[in-house]
Amino acid sequence: MTEKALRLGTRRSKLAMAQSGQVADAVSQVTGRPVELVEITTYGDVSREHLAQIGGTGVFVAALREALARGEVDFAVHSLKDLPTTQPDELVVAAIPVREDPRDVIIARDALKLTDLPRGARIGTGSPRRMAQLNAYARTHGLDFETVPIRGNVDTRIGYVTKGDLDAVVLAAAGLNRVGRSDEVTDFLSVDTVLPAPGQGALAVETTADNADLIAALAQLDDPLTRAAVTAERSLLAALEAGCSAPVGALADLPPLSAPLERGDPQADMQIVKEMRLRGVVGSTDGSTLVQLSTTGPVPETHEAATALGRELATEMLAQGAAGLMGERAL
């Protein structure tokens, strides 16, 4: 007799279904049990308001967590950047698999790169973080473009460009890779130009804290380096008291690895890494003011060490005026 299928709660979007499908295959391999996807509609999927208005934090997550609490699903897959920074006691993130490319990318008309866009070009993004950094980059490099707030899934956003409504849109490389549309990217934005959202490119596999057997099985998918990096990034976000719709970027990377990994060097992950660099940025959406700092320390080996790295950098950023730049956050 075959074992009962595990029920995986997922949002209905094409991207969510793609990344949940990948996790389902991996869970099936480690448990030997079939995994079925249970589609759940979240408030963030049905609301037409901009994320900064509806409070960003948790709008894509709450319905999945409620289904877990009610026992309607056994575990759920989230884009880690959608998760609130406070973790409820009754739930546990059992696995954070190896991270996808964390960078942001541009899809522009006529295969243009960011610096080739004509004067007055209109770039669509729903993210105050991207707006702040792109506008700051334009100011310091003599570029002239306008950032336009948009919502919608990958198809909708790319459609703004193909229909001629916008000159370019900004998306996460990870999402395009997962839905098989990375060949449409016209420019990869260096993390020196735009720091990604805390946790961008990483997934969180969550289950109930009392399900010890499933926690142990899911833990086989966990990548310790990815977990350390995103823990530091999210600790920075939490210490700035900012939600996921605030204009905050953060990336913890492993300096000897970052450049070769971005180039796709297959040997990159064979190196022994001893240090982690954490960079953070917060800015006004018009790009007139940015507070951008970094710190480097030993690769954190515990949750507490990773959390401390983020908190220390946030303290320095607040001392330099970061608090006054987060007016976009929902009260």
XYZ file of C-alpha atoms in Angstrom:
331
model
C 0.000 0.000 0.000
C 1.392 3.414 -0.964
C 1.798 5.970 1.774
C -0.653 8.816 1.973
C 0.360 11.851 -0.077
C 1.812 14.853 1.736
C -0.184 18.027 1.065
C 1.875 21.059 0.064
C 0.129 24.446 0.364
C 1.028 26.904 -2.398
C -0.182 30.147 -3.898
C -1.863 29.729 -7.292
C 0.429 31.967 -9.361
C 2.499 30.378 -12.115
C 5.704 31.251 -10.247
C 4.460 29.867 -6.910
C 3.294 26.666 -8.608
C 6.666 26.273 -10.356
C 8.741 26.704 -7.199
C 6.364 24.568 -5.113
C 6.558 21.864 -7.786
C 10.344 21.828 -7.505
C 10.151 21.509 -3.715
C 7.460 18.805 -4.034
C 9.800 16.705 -6.204
C 12.652 17.109 -3.710
C 10.421 16.239 -0.721
C 9.093 13.198 -2.556
C 12.682 12.015 -3.092
C 13.708 12.362 0.560
C 10.481 10.947 2.046
C 9.525 8.378 -0.600
C 5.964 9.725 -0.375
C 3.913 11.377 -3.104
C 3.319 15.120 -2.668
C 0.180 16.857 -3.912
C -0.107 20.618 -4.398
C -3.014 22.329 -2.629
C -3.714 25.709 -4.242
C -4.600 28.530 -1.862
C -5.571 32.102 -2.759
C -3.978 34.769 -0.557
C -5.056 38.350 0.077
C -2.028 39.603 -1.864
C -3.181 37.632 -4.924
C -6.671 39.146 -5.065
C -6.033 42.709 -3.881
C -5.406 45.220 -6.663
C -3.835 47.766 -4.322
C -0.100 48.459 -4.400
C 1.851 46.436 -1.849
C 3.080 49.532 -0.028
C -0.585 50.434 0.618
C -1.774 47.032 1.843
C 1.179 46.691 4.158
C 3.214 44.231 2.106
C 4.205 42.114 5.078
C 2.460 38.761 5.177
C -0.204 39.437 2.537
C 0.988 36.445 0.479
C 1.569 34.271 3.540
C -1.335 34.496 6.005
C -3.768 32.224 4.129
C -1.098 29.515 3.729
C -0.262 29.698 7.428
C -3.954 29.477 8.352
C -4.289 26.333 6.213
C -1.285 24.841 8.058
C -2.784 25.698 11.448
C -6.124 24.119 10.467
C -4.385 20.942 9.280
C -5.563 21.377 5.680
C -1.983 21.114 4.408
C 1.103 19.429 5.856
C 3.636 22.042 4.789
C 3.828 25.217 2.722
C 6.337 26.849 0.400
C 6.858 30.609 0.493
C 9.138 33.041 -1.288
C 11.262 33.913 1.737
C 11.123 37.647 1.007
C 7.328 37.510 1.559
C 7.645 36.131 5.107
C 7.221 38.533 8.056
C 10.410 38.676 10.144
C 8.654 37.453 13.306
C 8.081 33.705 13.317
C 4.941 32.343 15.042
C 5.737 29.793 17.781
C 3.434 27.142 16.322
C 5.226 27.103 12.933
C 8.809 26.348 11.946
C 10.813 27.022 8.775
C 12.140 23.477 8.432
C 14.175 24.098 5.272
C 15.677 26.953 3.290
C 17.028 25.244 0.150
C 19.994 26.501 -1.897
C 19.285 30.022 -3.039
C 18.624 30.967 -6.651
C 20.308 34.027 -8.214
C 19.339 36.896 -5.850
C 19.792 39.708 -8.398
C 17.192 41.930 -9.974
C 16.980 42.075 -13.757
C 15.565 44.341 -16.448
C 13.370 43.225 -19.315
C 13.375 46.138 -21.746
C 12.096 46.797 -25.244
C 14.546 46.326 -28.114
C 16.821 44.254 -25.801
C 18.096 47.462 -24.174
C 20.311 47.525 -21.097
C 19.584 49.923 -18.209
C 22.218 52.420 -19.327
C 20.959 52.335 -22.959
C 17.383 53.367 -22.118
C 16.400 56.631 -23.834
C 15.827 59.860 -21.893
C 12.422 59.838 -20.223
C 12.133 56.037 -20.375
C 9.442 54.553 -18.108
C 10.504 51.611 -15.906
C 7.824 49.596 -14.089
C 8.287 48.151 -10.605
C 6.014 47.635 -7.600
C 8.918 47.906 -5.166
C 9.880 51.090 -3.276
C 13.307 49.430 -2.726
C 13.937 49.144 -6.461
C 12.603 52.649 -7.098
C 14.892 54.178 -4.460
C 18.033 52.516 -5.809
C 17.258 52.963 -9.510
C 16.458 56.639 -9.002
C 19.647 57.103 -6.962
C 21.651 55.361 -9.710
C 20.072 57.625 -12.343
C 20.959 60.727 -10.308
C 24.616 59.744 -9.919
C 25.107 58.511 -13.509
C 23.321 61.259 -15.432
C 20.481 58.984 -16.587
C 16.939 60.227 -17.092
C 14.123 57.737 -16.509
C 10.876 57.534 -14.567
C 9.932 54.675 -12.235
C 6.259 53.705 -12.524
C 4.436 51.641 -9.835
C 2.937 48.401 -11.191
C 1.400 45.195 -9.810
C 0.802 41.801 -11.326
C 2.387 38.434 -12.015
C 5.376 37.804 -14.293
C 3.212 37.601 -17.448
C 1.395 40.840 -16.635
C 4.611 42.736 -15.920
C 6.423 41.571 -19.044
C 3.227 42.367 -20.966
C 3.612 46.054 -20.095
C 6.806 46.045 -22.179
C 5.628 43.861 -25.070
C 2.448 45.960 -25.432
C 4.482 49.170 -25.424
C 3.024 50.644 -22.209
C 6.460 50.757 -20.554
C 10.045 50.792 -21.812
C 11.236 48.284 -19.200
C 10.225 46.380 -16.079
C 12.321 45.157 -13.148
C 11.875 41.565 -11.957
C 13.745 39.084 -9.777
C 16.136 36.801 -11.660
C 15.108 33.864 -9.445
C 11.452 34.014 -10.451
C 12.256 34.161 -14.164
C 14.667 31.221 -13.798
C 11.985 29.187 -12.022
C 9.324 29.789 -14.690
C 11.791 29.249 -17.546
C 11.783 32.819 -18.876
C 15.330 33.937 -18.078
C 16.111 34.171 -21.817
C 13.923 37.309 -21.930
C 16.240 39.221 -19.559
C 17.942 42.135 -21.317
C 20.142 43.254 -18.392
C 21.244 41.839 -15.045
C 21.443 44.569 -12.413
C 24.674 44.294 -10.449
C 24.124 44.171 -6.691
C 26.371 47.256 -6.592
C 23.585 49.070 -8.507
C 20.500 47.541 -6.852
C 20.726 45.454 -3.681
C 17.995 42.787 -3.682
C 15.232 42.416 -1.114
C 16.253 40.566 2.067
C 15.875 36.838 1.313
C 15.332 37.362 -2.430
C 15.894 34.184 -4.455
C 15.422 31.920 -1.418
C 12.434 29.733 -0.519
C 11.093 28.884 2.927
C 9.545 25.472 3.561
C 7.301 25.801 6.608
C 5.401 23.275 8.717
C 3.870 23.022 12.168
C 6.265 22.931 15.126
C 4.674 19.716 16.471
C 5.330 17.652 13.314
C 8.742 16.288 14.306
C 8.948 13.578 11.615
C 8.179 15.982 8.781
C 10.551 18.631 10.196
C 13.344 16.028 10.194
C 12.564 14.986 6.604
C 12.340 18.548 5.295
C 15.591 19.475 7.057
C 17.412 17.362 4.439
C 16.626 20.128 1.912
C 18.160 22.856 4.084
C 21.299 24.694 2.912
C 23.225 26.059 5.924
C 25.019 28.838 3.998
C 21.777 30.104 2.463
C 20.102 29.974 5.887
C 22.944 31.948 7.499
C 22.852 34.575 4.741
C 19.100 35.150 4.744
C 18.950 35.105 8.553
C 21.448 37.998 8.616
C 19.497 39.884 5.926
C 16.144 39.429 7.652
C 17.640 40.367 11.030
C 18.742 43.666 9.446
C 15.200 44.190 8.122
C 13.650 43.393 11.517
C 16.049 45.701 13.381
C 15.130 48.526 10.997
C 11.501 47.691 11.915
C 10.626 47.631 8.251
C 8.099 45.471 6.440
C 8.732 43.799 3.089
C 7.228 46.805 1.272
C 9.751 49.250 2.771
C 12.630 50.565 0.627
C 15.228 48.258 2.213
C 17.743 46.145 0.310
C 20.104 43.625 1.893
C 22.448 40.917 0.704
C 24.732 38.643 2.679
C 27.227 37.079 0.335
C 30.476 35.205 0.496
C 32.948 37.533 -1.253
C 35.263 34.860 -2.722
C 32.243 33.125 -4.263
C 30.045 35.944 -5.457
C 31.770 37.014 -8.676
C 32.514 33.475 -9.955
C 28.945 32.369 -9.123
C 27.512 35.351 -10.986
C 29.652 34.339 -13.976
C 28.369 30.770 -13.664
C 31.788 29.294 -12.786
C 31.115 25.641 -11.853
C 34.190 25.530 -9.590
C 33.030 28.457 -7.468
C 31.214 26.390 -4.860
C 34.264 24.197 -4.262
C 36.114 26.973 -2.403
C 36.300 27.067 1.366
C 34.546 30.191 2.585
C 35.452 31.842 5.871
C 33.856 35.276 5.649
C 30.406 36.664 4.975
C 29.803 40.238 3.847
C 26.453 41.820 4.681
C 25.371 44.911 2.759
C 22.305 46.986 3.518
C 20.628 49.971 1.908
C 17.607 52.093 2.692
C 16.550 55.076 0.646
C 13.875 57.584 -0.203
C 11.931 56.376 -3.250
C 12.985 59.395 -5.315
C 16.607 58.333 -4.844
C 17.654 61.659 -3.312
C 18.918 60.022 -0.116
C 20.469 56.587 0.412
C 22.034 55.109 3.520
C 24.226 52.241 2.334
C 26.634 50.339 4.594
C 28.357 46.969 4.766
C 30.105 44.789 7.310
C 32.176 41.629 7.017
C 32.602 38.907 9.610
C 33.168 35.172 9.989
C 30.482 33.011 8.350
C 27.873 32.708 11.129
C 27.617 29.165 12.446
C 24.550 29.745 14.607
C 21.197 31.477 14.203
C 22.241 33.890 16.967
C 25.490 34.850 15.214
C 23.686 35.504 11.914
C 21.038 37.549 13.724
C 23.713 39.597 15.500
C 25.430 40.428 12.193
C 22.193 41.897 10.827
C 21.353 43.758 14.009
C 24.802 45.387 14.232
C 24.613 46.708 10.663
C 21.067 47.988 11.214
C 22.245 49.895 14.305
C 24.936 51.628 12.221
C 22.404 52.442 9.470
C 19.937 53.901 11.989
C 22.732 56.060 13.403
C 23.228 57.435 9.888
C 19.590 58.402 9.437
C 17.958 55.250 8.036
C 14.874 55.592 10.268
C 13.760 58.788 8.559
C 13.726 57.073 5.145
C 11.080 54.474 5.915
C 7.969 56.621 5.717
C 6.540 54.222 3.112
C 5.982 51.485 5.659
C 2.412 50.649 6.585
C 1.460 51.743 10.089
